[in-house]
Amino acid sequence: MSTHPWWQTTVIYQIYPRSFQDTSGNGVGDLPGITSRLDYLSDTLGVGAIWISPFYKSPMADFGYDVADYTSVDPLFGTMNDFDELLDEVHARGMKLIIDWVPNHSSDEHPWFVESRSSRDNPKRDWYTWRDPKPDGSPPNNWVSAFTGPAWNFDETTGQYYLCTFTTKQADLNWRNPEVQEAMLADLAFWLDRGVDGIRVDVAHFVMKDPELRDNPLVEGEPVINTKDHGEYDLYEHIYDKGHEDNHALYRDVRALLDSYQPERFSVGEIYIADWREWASYYGDLDELHLPFNFSLLWAPWTAAGISGEVNAAEAAIPPGGWPSYVLGNHDNNRIATRFGEEQMPLAAMLLLTLRGVPTLYYGDELGIPERYIPPEQQLDPHGRLLPGAGRDGCRTPMQWDSSAHAGFSSDGTETTWLPLSDDWSDRNVAKHLDDPGSLLNLYRRLLAYRASSDDLQTGDYTHLEAPEGCFAYRRGDLTVALNFTNEELVLQFGGSVELSTYPDDEATPGRLRPHEGIIIK
Ligand code: NOJ
């Protein structure tokens, strides 16, 4: 029996609920749809945990990341009974369910905000951040929305601005008010009491801000380039509008709440911080978040040196006893098949599933679904509408199950799906991939099965190994993993026998790597 808690040895699969499976015929995915596909996740694929992006009541200004009631299910996605059934069925298959928790902001349609905006002396006024305009009528400070434009919205009724770090329909909660803390943790406990196994914390480091709301300084020199163009947002050093040290006390409280449950409940935080020390501070003394998501592989150059540099930096930054995590794709970034190139997908799969720590796999990346181009004027995503080029619709297209109408995502009679399918869905889908022994999906299945049976991969130490240029090699316990990032053959000096190769034939050897080949050697 492993002495490691479940979350350390699991593989997380992220589901964007609008896009996984539609059972109601309206072209939008729903909770019963996820339930209907659980066998795929547990048996066909073999992941251990599912993280579902928000399904709570919401006006969908940011497709659910604008929550109007934290303890509800939006009718678009189903009912609370549907949720309970999903949770039961996940547990019946020995899997875990992680839900999204969005503490930084609520929808402006949340009853708390409706009250708060109703008058300056409403008891909930201070649940959000309200400030007078500057004498010239402009916003209280220079903070910019992560989606571009001012992070403040003027409210005519009471003549003040409220803080909104994302869209104007997402009002930042004031976590410095103890009543907010109490209400939010009570809403979180609602789900923990229902039996959810963990939470993914949305923009975890944004929650606490500078209490004096000081202006952010401008970036000196070149702004740090992310995978998306964030326009105006990247012009500032975000030292006052997020990342305040008081976040740590908050996550200690969240952790205490999670730890008060048996069996163990888990948290993973969305922490987009490039500075390793600051990033790692969210582990606390292992008393804050169980894991901060590590997004560094999304930004690194796709070369052996680029990727190994990030992995080594993460390993060095994580506090003793802390556990790593890796992400190659999610609902906010361009699809990896398009970012790295199709021929790199097998290598990416082996990388993700052989590093030390918890891998998170984004739905559809096991098929190599490419980014779908959606022109700015057709973008539904608020970020894409505000900032052409930043749109995220292209990585949120419906899951591709088979070659029937709507790729099996929606029923035949459905008029149209909420986003179009990616172009190659009739060839690239689960049914077709299952029939092809050399498919990416079958490689994912082999890797997941191997990982599930290997203590070395699940919990073994990580050591970076010397290897020819272009090859990233590491030891995991008694195993060696060697990844060729080049399109040339590379000669290796490793002994042993090949356990698994990203090539579907039997010709892999520990003495050489074919172009873009990855191997696991014992
Ligand atoms: C991060 C989420 O991943 C993203 O989709 C959302 O738009 C913002 N947070 C705001 O909640």
CSV table of N, CA, C and O in Angstrom, one decimal, residues 416-456:
chain,number,residue,atom,x,y,z
A,416,THR,N,-26.9,23.3,-33.6
A,416,THR,CA,-25.5,23.8,-33.7
A,416,THR,C,-24.8,23.7,-32.3
A,416,THR,O,-25.5,23.8,-31.3
A,417,THR,N,-23.5,23.5,-32.3
A,417,THR,CA,-22.9,23.4,-31.0
A,417,THR,C,-22.4,24.8,-30.6
A,417,THR,O,-22.2,25.7,-31.5
A,418,TRP,N,-22.2,25.1,-29.3
A,418,TRP,CA,-21.9,26.4,-28.9
A,418,TRP,C,-20.7,27.0,-29.5
A,418,TRP,O,-20.6,28.2,-29.8
A,419,LEU,N,-19.7,26.2,-29.7
A,419,LEU,CA,-18.5,26.6,-30.5
A,419,LEU,C,-18.4,25.6,-31.6
A,419,LEU,O,-18.8,24.4,-31.4
A,420,PRO,N,-17.8,25.9,-32.8
A,420,PRO,CA,-17.7,24.9,-33.8
A,420,PRO,C,-16.6,23.9,-33.4
A,420,PRO,O,-15.8,24.2,-32.6
A,421,LEU,N,-16.7,22.7,-34.0
A,421,LEU,CA,-15.7,21.7,-33.8
A,421,LEU,C,-14.4,22.1,-34.4
A,421,LEU,O,-14.4,22.9,-35.4
A,422,SER,N,-13.3,21.5,-34.0
A,422,SER,CA,-12.1,21.7,-34.7
A,422,SER,C,-12.2,21.1,-36.1
A,422,SER,O,-13.0,20.2,-36.3
A,423,ASP,N,-11.4,21.6,-37.1
A,423,ASP,CA,-11.6,21.2,-38.5
A,423,ASP,C,-11.5,19.7,-38.7
A,423,ASP,O,-12.2,19.2,-39.6
A,424,ASP,N,-10.6,19.0,-38.1
A,424,ASP,CA,-10.4,17.6,-38.5
A,424,ASP,C,-11.1,16.6,-37.6
A,424,ASP,O,-10.7,15.4,-37.5
A,425,TRP,N,-12.2,17.0,-37.0
A,425,TRP,CA,-12.9,16.1,-36.1
A,425,TRP,C,-13.3,14.8,-36.6
A,425,TRP,O,-13.4,13.8,-35.9
A,426,SER,N,-13.6,14.7,-38.0
A,426,SER,CA,-14.2,13.4,-38.5
A,426,SER,C,-13.1,12.4,-38.5
A,426,SER,O,-13.3,11.2,-38.5
A,427,ASP,N,-11.8,12.8,-38.6
A,427,ASP,CA,-10.7,11.8,-38.5
A,427,ASP,C,-10.1,11.7,-37.1
A,427,ASP,O,-9.6,10.7,-36.8
A,428,ARG,N,-10.1,12.8,-36.4
A,428,ARG,CA,-9.5,12.9,-35.1
A,428,ARG,C,-10.5,12.8,-34.0
A,428,ARG,O,-11.1,13.8,-33.6
A,429,ASN,N,-10.8,11.6,-33.6
A,429,ASN,CA,-11.8,11.4,-32.6
A,429,ASN,C,-11.5,10.1,-31.8
A,429,ASN,O,-10.7,9.3,-32.2
A,430,VAL,N,-12.2,10.0,-30.7
A,430,VAL,CA,-11.9,8.9,-29.8
A,430,VAL,C,-12.1,7.5,-30.5
A,430,VAL,O,-11.2,6.7,-30.4
A,431,ALA,N,-13.2,7.4,-31.2
A,431,ALA,CA,-13.4,6.1,-31.8
A,431,ALA,C,-12.4,5.7,-32.8
A,431,ALA,O,-11.8,4.6,-32.8
A,432,LYS,N,-12.0,6.7,-33.6
A,432,LYS,CA,-10.9,6.4,-34.7
A,432,LYS,C,-9.6,6.1,-34.0
A,432,LYS,O,-8.8,5.3,-34.4
A,433,HIS,N,-9.3,6.9,-33.0
A,433,HIS,CA,-8.0,6.7,-32.3
A,433,HIS,C,-7.9,5.4,-31.6
A,433,HIS,O,-6.8,4.7,-31.6
A,434,LEU,N,-9.0,4.9,-31.1
A,434,LEU,CA,-9.0,3.6,-30.4
A,434,LEU,C,-8.7,2.5,-31.4
A,434,LEU,O,-8.1,1.5,-31.1
A,435,ASP,N,-9.2,2.7,-32.6
A,435,ASP,CA,-9.0,1.7,-33.7
A,435,ASP,C,-7.5,1.6,-34.2
A,435,ASP,O,-7.2,0.7,-35.0
A,436,ASP,N,-6.8,2.7,-33.9
A,436,ASP,CA,-5.5,2.8,-34.5
A,436,ASP,C,-4.4,2.6,-33.4
A,436,ASP,O,-4.2,3.4,-32.6
A,437,PRO,N,-3.7,1.5,-33.5
A,437,PRO,CA,-2.7,1.2,-32.4
A,437,PRO,C,-1.6,2.2,-32.3
A,437,PRO,O,-1.1,2.4,-31.2
A,438,GLY,N,-1.4,3.0,-33.4
A,438,GLY,CA,-0.3,4.0,-33.3
A,438,GLY,C,-0.8,5.4,-33.0
A,438,GLY,O,-0.1,6.3,-33.1
A,439,SER,N,-2.1,5.5,-32.5
A,439,SER,CA,-2.7,6.8,-32.3
A,439,SER,C,-2.1,7.4,-31.0
A,439,SER,O,-1.6,6.7,-30.1
A,440,LEU,N,-2.3,8.7,-30.9
A,440,LEU,CA,-1.9,9.5,-29.7
A,440,LEU,C,-2.7,9.0,-28.5
A,440,LEU,O,-2.1,8.8,-27.4
A,441,LEU,N,-4.0,8.8,-28.7
A,441,LEU,CA,-4.8,8.3,-27.6
A,441,LEU,C,-4.3,7.0,-27.1
A,441,LEU,O,-4.2,6.8,-25.8
A,442,ASN,N,-3.9,6.1,-28.0
A,442,ASN,CA,-3.4,4.8,-27.5
A,442,ASN,C,-2.1,4.9,-26.8
A,442,ASN,O,-1.8,4.2,-25.8
A,443,LEU,N,-1.3,5.9,-27.2
A,443,LEU,CA,0.0,6.2,-26.4
A,443,LEU,C,-0.4,6.7,-25.0
A,443,LEU,O,0.2,6.2,-24.0
A,444,TYR,N,-1.3,7.6,-24.9
A,444,TYR,CA,-1.7,8.1,-23.6
A,444,TYR,C,-2.2,6.9,-22.7
A,444,TYR,O,-1.9,6.9,-21.6
A,445,ARG,N,-2.9,6.0,-23.4
A,445,ARG,CA,-3.4,4.9,-22.6
A,445,ARG,C,-2.3,4.0,-22.1
A,445,ARG,O,-2.3,3.6,-20.9
A,446,ARG,N,-1.3,3.8,-22.9
A,446,ARG,CA,-0.2,3.0,-22.5
A,446,ARG,C,0.6,3.7,-21.4
A,446,ARG,O,1.0,3.1,-20.4
A,447,LEU,N,0.8,5.0,-21.6
A,447,LEU,CA,1.6,5.7,-20.6
A,447,LEU,C,0.8,5.8,-19.2
A,447,LEU,O,1.4,5.6,-18.2
A,448,LEU,N,-0.5,6.0,-19.3
A,448,LEU,CA,-1.3,6.1,-18.1
A,448,LEU,C,-1.3,4.7,-17.3
A,448,LEU,O,-1.2,4.6,-16.1
A,449,ALA,N,-1.4,3.6,-18.1
A,449,ALA,CA,-1.4,2.3,-17.5
A,449,ALA,C,0.0,2.0,-16.9
A,449,ALA,O,0.1,1.5,-15.8
A,450,TYR,N,1.0,2.4,-17.6
A,450,TYR,CA,2.4,2.1,-17.1
A,450,TYR,C,2.6,2.9,-15.8
A,450,TYR,O,3.1,2.4,-14.8
A,451,ARG,N,2.2,4.1,-15.9
A,451,ARG,CA,2.4,5.0,-14.7
A,451,ARG,C,1.6,4.4,-13.5
A,451,ARG,O,2.1,4.4,-12.4
A,452,ALA,N,0.4,4.0,-13.8
A,452,ALA,CA,-0.4,3.5,-12.7
A,452,ALA,C,0.2,2.2,-12.0
A,452,ALA,O,-0.1,1.9,-10.8
A,453,SER,N,1.0,1.5,-12.8
A,453,SER,CA,1.6,0.3,-12.2
A,453,SER,C,3.0,0.5,-11.8
A,453,SER,O,3.7,-0.4,-11.4
A,454,SER,N,3.5,1.7,-11.8
A,454,SER,CA,4.9,2.0,-11.6
A,454,SER,C,5.1,2.9,-10.4
A,454,SER,O,4.8,4.1,-10.4
A,455,ASP,N,5.6,2.4,-9.3
A,455,ASP,CA,5.9,3.3,-8.1
A,455,ASP,C,7.0,4.3,-8.5
A,455,ASP,O,7.0,5.4,-8.0
A,456,ASP,N,7.9,3.8,-9.4
A,456,ASP,CA,9.0,4.8,-9.8
A,456,ASP,C,8.4,6.0,-10.4
A,456,ASP,O,8.8,7.1,-10.1
